[in-house]
Amino acid sequence: MDNNQQLVERDYFLCQLSDLEELQSIELEIDERKLFAIRQDNQLHAYWNSCPHMGIPLNWMPGKFLDLDGALLQ
């Protein structure tokens, strides 16, 4: 089992849902892996902060992961 799979199979406290406004994101680091979470439709969605195609971070500015419309990951 690789390191990513081990992280996915565990439960982590990221933040309270009420800590974030709709479409607001938070940058996190767990076991030296960078990720971020976004509140959308009253749910928290977490992603690795790495483009699977290019291996670069997904945030285009610190803490900014969505396009200007708040619809898509950049």
Short mmCIF file of N, CA and C in Angstrom, two decimals:
data_model
loop_
_atom_site.label_atom_id
_atom_site.label_comp_id
_atom_site.label_asym_id
_atom_site.label_seq_id
_atom_site.Cartn_x
_atom_site.Cartn_y
_atom_site.Cartn_z
N MET A 1 0.85 -1.18 0.00
CA MET A 1 0.00 0.00 0.00
C MET A 1 0.90 1.24 0.00
N ASP A 2 0.65 2.17 -0.94
CA ASP A 2 1.49 3.37 -1.00
C ASP A 2 1.06 4.40 0.03
N ASN A 3 1.87 5.44 0.17
CA ASN A 3 1.65 6.48 1.18
C ASN A 3 0.31 7.19 0.98
N ASN A 4 -0.05 7.49 -0.28
CA ASN A 4 -1.33 8.16 -0.54
C ASN A 4 -2.50 7.30 -0.08
N GLN A 5 -2.45 6.02 -0.39
CA GLN A 5 -3.54 5.11 -0.02
C GLN A 5 -3.66 5.02 1.51
N GLN A 6 -2.54 5.00 2.20
CA GLN A 6 -2.59 4.94 3.67
C GLN A 6 -3.27 6.19 4.23
N LEU A 7 -2.99 7.36 3.66
CA LEU A 7 -3.62 8.59 4.13
C LEU A 7 -5.11 8.59 3.86
N VAL A 8 -5.51 8.09 2.71
CA VAL A 8 -6.92 8.09 2.33
C VAL A 8 -7.74 7.18 3.23
N GLU A 9 -7.17 6.10 3.69
CA GLU A 9 -7.91 5.12 4.47
C GLU A 9 -8.03 5.48 5.95
N ARG A 10 -7.49 6.62 6.36
CA ARG A 10 -7.60 7.06 7.75
C ARG A 10 -8.53 8.26 7.83
N ASP A 11 -9.09 8.47 8.99
CA ASP A 11 -9.93 9.64 9.23
C ASP A 11 -9.07 10.75 9.83
N TYR A 12 -9.25 11.96 9.34
CA TYR A 12 -8.52 13.12 9.84
C TYR A 12 -9.50 14.24 10.11
N PHE A 13 -9.25 14.99 11.17
CA PHE A 13 -10.01 16.21 11.42
C PHE A 13 -9.33 17.31 10.63
N LEU A 14 -10.04 17.91 9.68
CA LEU A 14 -9.47 18.98 8.87
C LEU A 14 -9.85 20.35 9.41
N CYS A 15 -11.13 20.54 9.66
CA CYS A 15 -11.64 21.79 10.24
C CYS A 15 -13.13 21.61 10.47
N GLN A 16 -13.71 22.54 11.18
CA GLN A 16 -15.17 22.56 11.33
C GLN A 16 -15.76 23.11 10.04
N LEU A 17 -16.85 22.57 9.59
CA LEU A 17 -17.51 23.09 8.40
C LEU A 17 -17.82 24.57 8.56
N SER A 18 -18.19 24.97 9.76
CA SER A 18 -18.53 26.37 10.03
C SER A 18 -17.31 27.30 9.97
N ASP A 19 -16.10 26.74 9.95
CA ASP A 19 -14.89 27.56 9.83
C ASP A 19 -14.74 28.17 8.45
N LEU A 20 -15.40 27.59 7.45
CA LEU A 20 -15.27 28.04 6.07
C LEU A 20 -16.60 28.53 5.53
N GLU A 21 -16.55 29.59 4.75
CA GLU A 21 -17.73 30.05 4.04
C GLU A 21 -17.86 29.23 2.76
N GLU A 22 -19.00 29.28 2.12
CA GLU A 22 -19.21 28.56 0.87
C GLU A 22 -18.12 28.92 -0.14
N LEU A 23 -17.51 27.93 -0.74
CA LEU A 23 -16.43 28.02 -1.73
C LEU A 23 -15.11 28.55 -1.17
N GLN A 24 -15.01 28.68 0.13
CA GLN A 24 -13.74 29.07 0.74
C GLN A 24 -12.90 27.81 0.91
N SER A 25 -11.59 27.96 0.79
CA SER A 25 -10.69 26.81 0.91
C SER A 25 -9.68 27.03 2.02
N ILE A 26 -9.08 25.94 2.44
CA ILE A 26 -8.05 25.96 3.47
C ILE A 26 -6.93 25.03 3.02
N GLU A 27 -5.68 25.49 3.17
CA GLU A 27 -4.53 24.65 2.85
C GLU A 27 -4.13 23.86 4.09
N LEU A 28 -3.76 22.61 3.89
CA LEU A 28 -3.42 21.72 4.99
C LEU A 28 -2.19 20.90 4.64
N GLU A 29 -1.58 20.34 5.66
CA GLU A 29 -0.48 19.40 5.46
C GLU A 29 -0.65 18.26 6.46
N ILE A 30 -0.67 17.04 5.94
CA ILE A 30 -0.80 15.85 6.77
C ILE A 30 0.32 14.89 6.38
N ASP A 31 1.10 14.48 7.36
CA ASP A 31 2.21 13.55 7.10
C ASP A 31 3.08 14.01 5.94
N GLU A 32 3.38 15.31 5.92
CA GLU A 32 4.23 15.94 4.91
C GLU A 32 3.62 15.94 3.51
N ARG A 33 2.32 15.71 3.41
CA ARG A 33 1.61 15.78 2.13
C ARG A 33 0.73 17.01 2.13
N LYS A 34 0.82 17.82 1.08
CA LYS A 34 0.02 19.04 0.99
C LYS A 34 -1.32 18.72 0.35
N LEU A 35 -2.36 19.25 0.96
CA LEU A 35 -3.70 19.10 0.42
C LEU A 35 -4.49 20.35 0.74
N PHE A 36 -5.70 20.41 0.23
CA PHE A 36 -6.58 21.52 0.55
C PHE A 36 -7.99 21.00 0.62
N ALA A 37 -8.82 21.76 1.30
CA ALA A 37 -10.23 21.42 1.42
C ALA A 37 -11.05 22.64 1.04
N ILE A 38 -12.17 22.38 0.39
CA ILE A 38 -13.08 23.44 -0.05
C ILE A 38 -14.48 23.11 0.47
N ARG A 39 -15.15 24.12 1.00
CA ARG A 39 -16.55 23.95 1.39
C ARG A 39 -17.41 24.23 0.16
N GLN A 40 -18.22 23.26 -0.21
CA GLN A 40 -19.12 23.41 -1.36
C GLN A 40 -20.41 22.65 -1.06
N ASP A 41 -21.53 23.33 -1.19
CA ASP A 41 -22.84 22.74 -0.93
C ASP A 41 -22.92 22.11 0.46
N ASN A 42 -22.38 22.84 1.44
CA ASN A 42 -22.39 22.40 2.85
C ASN A 42 -21.68 21.08 3.08
N GLN A 43 -20.70 20.78 2.24
CA GLN A 43 -19.84 19.61 2.42
C GLN A 43 -18.40 20.07 2.28
N LEU A 44 -17.51 19.32 2.90
CA LEU A 44 -16.09 19.60 2.80
C LEU A 44 -15.47 18.59 1.83
N HIS A 45 -14.83 19.10 0.79
CA HIS A 45 -14.18 18.25 -0.21
C HIS A 45 -12.68 18.48 -0.11
N ALA A 46 -11.92 17.40 0.01
CA ALA A 46 -10.46 17.51 0.15
C ALA A 46 -9.77 16.92 -1.07
N TYR A 47 -8.67 17.55 -1.46
CA TYR A 47 -7.91 17.15 -2.64
C TYR A 47 -6.42 17.24 -2.34
N TRP A 48 -5.63 16.42 -3.01
CA TRP A 48 -4.18 16.59 -2.96
C TRP A 48 -3.86 17.88 -3.69
N ASN A 49 -2.93 18.66 -3.18
CA ASN A 49 -2.54 19.90 -3.84
C ASN A 49 -1.44 19.62 -4.85
N SER A 50 -1.77 18.82 -5.83
CA SER A 50 -0.81 18.47 -6.88
C SER A 50 -1.57 18.08 -8.14
N CYS A 51 -1.24 18.72 -9.24
CA CYS A 51 -1.85 18.37 -10.52
C CYS A 51 -1.40 16.97 -10.92
N PRO A 52 -2.32 16.05 -11.20
CA PRO A 52 -1.92 14.69 -11.56
C PRO A 52 -1.21 14.63 -12.91
N HIS A 53 -1.38 15.66 -13.74
CA HIS A 53 -0.76 15.66 -15.06
C HIS A 53 0.63 16.29 -15.06
N MET A 54 0.80 17.37 -14.29
CA MET A 54 2.05 18.12 -14.33
C MET A 54 2.83 18.07 -13.02
N GLY A 55 2.20 17.60 -11.94
CA GLY A 55 2.88 17.52 -10.66
C GLY A 55 3.13 18.85 -9.98
N ILE A 56 2.42 19.90 -10.41
CA ILE A 56 2.60 21.22 -9.81
C ILE A 56 1.43 21.50 -8.86
N PRO A 57 1.61 22.42 -7.89
CA PRO A 57 0.51 22.75 -6.98
C PRO A 57 -0.70 23.30 -7.73
N LEU A 58 -1.89 23.06 -7.20
CA LEU A 58 -3.12 23.50 -7.85
C LEU A 58 -3.51 24.93 -7.49
N ASN A 59 -2.97 25.45 -6.41
CA ASN A 59 -3.33 26.83 -6.05
C ASN A 59 -2.55 27.81 -6.92
N TRP A 60 -3.28 28.77 -7.48
CA TRP A 60 -2.65 29.77 -8.34
C TRP A 60 -2.18 30.98 -7.55
N MET A 61 -2.64 31.11 -6.32
CA MET A 61 -2.15 32.06 -5.33
C MET A 61 -2.32 31.36 -4.00
N PRO A 62 -1.61 31.78 -2.96
CA PRO A 62 -1.80 31.12 -1.66
C PRO A 62 -3.27 31.08 -1.26
N GLY A 63 -3.78 29.88 -1.04
CA GLY A 63 -5.17 29.71 -0.62
C GLY A 63 -6.20 29.84 -1.72
N LYS A 64 -5.78 30.02 -2.98
CA LYS A 64 -6.72 30.20 -4.10
C LYS A 64 -6.63 29.00 -5.03
N PHE A 65 -7.71 28.22 -5.07
CA PHE A 65 -7.74 27.00 -5.87
C PHE A 65 -8.81 27.02 -6.95
N LEU A 66 -9.83 27.86 -6.80
CA LEU A 66 -10.93 27.91 -7.76
C LEU A 66 -10.73 29.04 -8.75
N ASP A 67 -11.36 28.92 -9.92
CA ASP A 67 -11.31 30.01 -10.88
C ASP A 67 -12.09 31.21 -10.32
N LEU A 68 -12.09 32.31 -11.04
CA LEU A 68 -12.71 33.54 -10.53
C LEU A 68 -14.21 33.40 -10.34
N ASP A 69 -14.85 32.48 -11.05
CA ASP A 69 -16.28 32.23 -10.87
C ASP A 69 -16.56 31.29 -9.70
N GLY A 70 -15.52 30.70 -9.13
CA GLY A 70 -15.68 29.75 -8.04
C GLY A 70 -16.24 28.42 -8.50
N ALA A 71 -16.09 28.13 -9.79
CA ALA A 71 -16.70 26.93 -10.34
C ALA A 71 -15.72 25.78 -10.55
N LEU A 72 -14.50 26.08 -10.92
CA LEU A 72 -13.55 25.03 -11.31
C LEU A 72 -12.24 25.15 -10.56
N LEU A 73 -11.61 24.01 -10.35
CA LEU A 73 -10.24 24.03 -9.87
C LEU A 73 -9.38 24.57 -10.99
N GLN A 74 -8.42 25.41 -10.67
CA GLN A 74 -7.52 25.95 -11.69
C GLN A 74 -6.55 24.88 -12.12
#
